[in-house]
Short mmCIF file of C-alpha atoms and ligand atoms in Angstrom, two decimals:
data_model
loop_
_atom_site.label_atom_id
_atom_site.label_comp_id
_atom_site.label_asym_id
_atom_site.label_seq_id
_atom_site.Cartn_x
_atom_site.Cartn_y
_atom_site.Cartn_z
CA VAL A 18 0.17 -0.02 -0.06
CA TYR A 19 1.35 3.53 -1.47
CA VAL A 20 0.74 5.94 2.05
CA ASP A 21 0.98 4.17 6.07
CA GLY A 22 -2.65 3.81 7.11
CA ASP A 23 -2.05 0.29 9.76
CA SER A 24 -4.77 -1.62 9.83
CA GLU A 25 -5.33 -2.67 13.63
CA PHE A 26 -4.40 -6.81 14.56
CA GLY A 27 -6.54 -8.75 13.52
CA GLU A 28 -8.61 -6.20 11.61
CA TYR A 29 -8.79 -8.13 8.57
CA PRO A 30 -8.78 -11.20 9.81
CA TRP A 31 -9.02 -12.57 6.08
CA GLN A 32 -6.21 -11.80 5.10
CA VAL A 33 -3.35 -14.26 4.23
CA ALA A 34 0.57 -14.23 3.64
CA ILE A 35 1.27 -16.59 0.43
CA LEU A 36 5.55 -17.00 1.17
CA LYS A 37 7.57 -19.57 -1.06
CA LYS A 38 9.54 -21.94 0.78
CA ASP A 39 13.68 -21.46 1.56
CA PRO A 40 16.26 -23.32 3.47
CA LYS A 41 17.05 -20.57 5.17
CA GLU A 42 13.43 -18.89 5.87
CA SER A 43 10.67 -18.29 3.97
CA VAL A 44 10.68 -15.26 1.18
CA TYR A 45 7.46 -13.11 1.12
CA VAL A 46 5.80 -13.67 -2.09
CA CYS A 47 2.29 -11.86 -2.14
CA GLY A 48 -1.25 -11.46 -0.01
CA GLY A 49 -3.92 -13.32 -0.39
CA THR A 50 -7.67 -13.78 1.42
CA LEU A 51 -9.01 -16.87 2.83
CA ILE A 52 -12.66 -17.38 0.98
CA ASP A 53 -12.96 -20.50 2.83
CA PRO A 54 -11.60 -22.87 5.41
CA LEU A 55 -9.34 -24.60 2.61
CA HIS A 56 -8.92 -21.77 -0.01
CA VAL A 57 -6.82 -18.83 -0.19
CA ILE A 58 -7.83 -16.66 -3.65
CA THR A 59 -5.19 -14.50 -5.06
CA ALA A 60 -3.81 -13.24 -8.35
CA ALA A 61 -2.86 -15.39 -10.64
CA HIS A 62 0.53 -13.92 -11.97
CA CYS A 63 1.32 -14.28 -8.32
CA VAL A 64 1.94 -17.43 -8.03
CA LYS A 65 1.95 -19.19 -12.28
CA THR A 66 6.12 -20.22 -11.16
CA TYR A 67 4.87 -22.78 -8.48
CA THR A 68 3.24 -26.11 -7.19
CA GLY A 69 1.67 -26.21 -3.58
CA TYR A 70 5.21 -27.60 -2.79
CA ASP A 71 6.83 -23.97 -3.55
CA LEU A 72 4.66 -22.54 -1.34
CA ARG A 73 3.13 -21.64 2.41
CA VAL A 74 0.25 -19.63 2.91
CA ARG A 75 0.16 -17.84 6.99
CA LEU A 76 -2.84 -16.81 8.19
CA GLY A 77 -2.95 -14.23 10.59
CA GLU A 78 -0.05 -12.34 10.16
CA TRP A 79 -0.18 -8.90 10.88
CA ASP A 80 3.51 -7.66 12.03
CA VAL A 81 5.82 -9.63 9.61
CA ASN A 82 8.91 -8.31 12.21
CA HIS A 83 7.46 -9.98 14.79
CA ASP A 84 7.77 -13.58 15.80
CA VAL A 85 4.96 -16.06 16.26
CA GLU A 86 4.71 -14.92 19.32
CA PHE A 87 4.51 -11.13 19.82
CA TYR A 88 1.33 -11.37 17.08
CA PRO A 89 -0.15 -15.04 16.41
CA TYR A 90 -0.02 -16.68 12.35
CA ILE A 91 -0.23 -19.80 11.48
CA GLU A 92 1.65 -21.39 7.98
CA ARG A 93 -0.62 -24.27 6.14
CA ASP A 94 1.18 -26.41 3.67
CA ILE A 95 -0.79 -26.09 -0.32
CA SER A 96 -2.04 -29.33 -1.31
CA SER A 97 -2.82 -27.50 -5.00
CA VAL A 98 -2.68 -24.82 -7.53
CA HIS A 99 -5.33 -24.34 -9.21
CA VAL A 100 -4.80 -20.54 -11.75
CA HIS A 101 -7.45 -19.73 -13.69
CA PRO A 102 -7.58 -22.27 -17.12
CA GLU A 103 -7.37 -18.60 -19.38
CA PHE A 104 -5.22 -16.34 -17.64
CA TYR A 105 -3.10 -15.67 -20.03
CA ALA A 106 0.45 -13.95 -18.66
CA GLY A 107 1.09 -11.38 -21.45
CA THR A 108 -2.46 -9.18 -20.53
CA LEU A 109 -2.82 -10.43 -17.12
CA TYR A 110 -6.17 -11.45 -18.87
CA ASN A 111 -8.46 -13.83 -15.80
CA ASP A 112 -5.57 -13.39 -13.27
CA ILE A 113 -7.18 -15.20 -10.47
CA ALA A 114 -5.81 -18.25 -8.79
CA ILE A 115 -6.65 -20.53 -5.94
CA LEU A 116 -4.54 -22.43 -3.56
CA ARG A 117 -5.65 -25.43 -1.54
CA MET A 118 -4.34 -25.67 1.90
CA ASP A 119 -3.32 -29.14 2.98
CA LYS A 120 -5.62 -28.61 6.34
CA PRO A 121 -8.46 -26.34 6.92
CA ASP A 122 -7.99 -23.26 9.32
CA ALA A 123 -8.57 -23.92 12.58
CA PHE A 124 -10.58 -20.64 12.54
CA GLY A 125 -11.09 -18.44 13.86
CA ASP A 126 14.03 -9.48 0.59
CA PHE A 127 11.96 -8.85 3.11
CA GLY A 128 13.15 -6.00 3.82
CA LYS A 129 11.94 -3.75 1.41
CA TYR A 130 8.83 -4.32 2.29
CA GLN A 131 6.61 -2.76 4.51
CA ASN A 132 6.37 -4.61 8.27
CA ILE A 133 3.10 -3.70 9.33
CA LEU A 134 -0.64 -4.92 7.43
CA LYS A 135 -1.43 -1.62 5.59
CA GLU A 136 -5.28 -0.16 4.53
CA VAL A 137 -6.64 2.16 2.70
CA ASP A 138 -9.33 3.64 0.95
CA VAL A 139 -9.55 3.48 -2.40
CA PRO A 140 -13.29 4.28 -4.08
CA ILE A 141 -14.18 2.04 -7.75
CA VAL A 142 -13.96 3.14 -10.57
CA ASN A 143 -16.13 2.85 -13.44
CA HIS A 144 -15.25 0.36 -16.08
CA GLY A 145 -15.76 3.01 -18.99
CA VAL A 146 -13.67 5.69 -16.76
CA CYS A 147 -11.08 3.78 -15.78
CA GLN A 148 -10.74 1.70 -19.34
CA ARG A 149 -10.36 6.41 -21.32
CA GLN A 150 -7.89 6.75 -17.88
CA LEU A 151 -5.16 4.15 -19.16
CA GLN A 152 -5.54 5.16 -22.06
CA GLN A 153 -4.79 8.30 -21.53
CA THR A 154 -1.55 7.20 -19.12
CA ARG A 155 0.31 5.35 -20.89
CA LEU A 156 -2.09 2.33 -22.50
CA GLY A 157 -3.50 4.49 -26.10
CA TYR A 158 -6.85 4.38 -27.81
CA ASP A 159 -5.99 0.31 -28.97
CA PHE A 160 -5.72 -0.61 -24.89
CA GLN A 161 -9.33 -2.59 -23.69
CA LEU A 162 -10.08 -2.99 -20.41
CA HIS A 163 -10.66 -6.78 -20.54
CA PRO A 164 -14.17 -7.08 -18.40
CA GLY A 165 -12.61 -9.74 -15.90
CA PHE A 166 -10.56 -6.74 -13.68
CA ILE A 167 -12.50 -3.63 -11.47
CA CYS A 168 -10.45 -0.68 -11.37
CA ALA A 169 -10.35 1.35 -7.73
CA GLY A 170 -8.20 4.42 -6.45
CA GLY A 171 -7.40 7.62 -8.26
CA GLU A 172 -6.50 9.55 -5.34
CA GLU A 173 -3.70 11.51 -4.80
CA GLY A 174 -1.25 9.17 -2.97
CA LYS A 175 -4.28 6.68 -2.40
CA ASP A 176 -3.21 2.86 -4.17
CA ALA A 177 -2.40 -1.08 -3.65
CA CYS A 178 1.63 -1.04 -4.74
CA LYS A 179 4.40 -3.30 -4.64
CA GLY A 180 4.49 -5.86 -2.33
CA ASP A 181 -0.04 -6.03 -2.07
CA GLY A 182 -1.08 -8.38 -5.60
CA GLY A 183 -2.35 -11.46 -4.71
CA GLY A 184 -4.19 -9.61 -1.33
CA PRO A 185 -7.89 -8.55 -0.97
CA MET A 186 -9.91 -5.55 -2.16
CA VAL A 187 -13.15 -5.84 0.56
CA CYS A 188 -16.23 -3.50 0.48
CA GLU A 189 -18.58 -4.15 4.14
CA ARG A 190 -22.00 -5.11 2.68
CA GLY A 191 -25.10 -5.15 4.83
CA GLY A 192 -22.61 -6.23 7.64
CA THR A 193 -20.72 -8.89 5.67
CA TRP A 194 -17.16 -8.70 4.46
CA GLN A 195 -17.16 -9.16 0.81
CA VAL A 196 -14.05 -9.94 -1.43
CA VAL A 197 -15.25 -7.82 -4.69
CA GLY A 198 -11.49 -7.47 -6.30
CA VAL A 199 -7.85 -9.17 -6.24
CA VAL A 200 -4.84 -6.28 -6.40
CA SER A 201 -3.02 -7.32 -10.21
CA TRP A 202 -1.41 -4.46 -11.75
CA GLY A 203 -1.54 -0.46 -12.29
CA ILE A 204 0.32 1.78 -13.75
CA GLY A 205 3.24 3.30 -11.23
CA CYS A 206 1.18 4.65 -7.51
CA GLY A 207 -1.05 6.19 -6.74
CA GLN A 208 -0.82 9.34 -8.93
CA ASN A 209 -3.89 11.11 -8.49
CA GLY A 210 -6.22 10.30 -11.42
CA VAL A 211 -4.55 6.70 -12.43
CA PRO A 212 -7.03 3.95 -10.48
CA GLY A 213 -5.34 0.41 -9.71
CA VAL A 214 -6.80 -2.77 -12.13
CA TYR A 215 -8.10 -5.22 -9.46
CA VAL A 216 -8.81 -8.66 -11.08
CA LYS A 217 -13.45 -8.74 -10.31
CA VAL A 218 -14.04 -11.97 -8.23
CA ALA A 219 -17.34 -11.14 -9.62
CA HIS A 220 -15.97 -12.36 -12.98
CA TYR A 221 -15.20 -14.96 -11.58
CA LEU A 222 -17.37 -16.84 -9.36
CA ASP A 223 -18.49 -21.00 -11.13
CA TRP A 224 -15.24 -21.18 -11.61
CA ILE A 225 -14.40 -20.56 -8.37
CA ARG A 226 -17.23 -22.37 -7.02
CA GLN A 227 -16.55 -25.21 -9.06
CA ILE A 228 -13.08 -25.10 -7.88
CA THR A 229 -13.97 -24.83 -4.77
CA GLN A 230 -16.87 -27.05 -3.82
CA ARG A 231 -16.01 -29.61 -6.09
CA TYR A 232 -13.42 -32.02 -4.53
C1 4AZ B 24 2.09 -4.42 -8.22
O1 4AZ B 24 3.45 -4.50 -8.29
C2 4AZ B 24 1.22 -3.46 -7.73
N1 4AZ B 24 -0.92 1.02 -8.94
C3 4AZ B 24 0.34 -3.69 -7.53
C4 4AZ B 24 -1.17 -2.75 -7.38
C5 4AZ B 24 -0.08 -1.31 -7.78
C6 4AZ B 24 0.79 -0.93 -9.17
C7 4AZ B 24 1.50 -1.98 -8.66
C8 4AZ B 24 -1.68 -0.44 -8.42
O2 4AZ B 24 2.50 -5.58 -7.31
#
């Protein structure tokens, strides 16, 4: 996240850190969102080069500079990685993936990233408006914003940025929190009039149900 705004410990209990296993210590890869006791949704570009053996997820992580005894978290191994079958790395179309953990949640070079989980409020930007803003910024008039994307932000300094990929955009609707987006890409960070681009989760509900409900 581009501008500091610490979340509170435990405020976003579905937020997940995706880590690459390493002989020495785990290396942060991306964010993710716990969508049911066994599954984490993230961006395909985060996990496309990995198998389940390479990765683990950390649930409840809040401060990556503190050990588990200060701010408790749990870790899970990954039994399978499901990248959307139509993910295309060239354009990031269908930039969505699901990680299945080996067992359910009980419920309930890292230094260049911020340590404490951040939050920022970003307004959702209309699809056509976003397409025009991105065209004007850099991408040119033949750029078409794929319907599987949703934009948010566009206010100076308030944006997702490097390290946030795969993490959630959430909205509280009628007393429940919904995962509306998955951080995907953008043109720079936090520029006025340049929204960040998120995977539109609603566009992929059939596929998400297919992966999470049939096994
Ligand atoms: C990234 O590198 C990234 N401003 C994510 C979001 C945005 C830019 C970059 C949007 O993961």
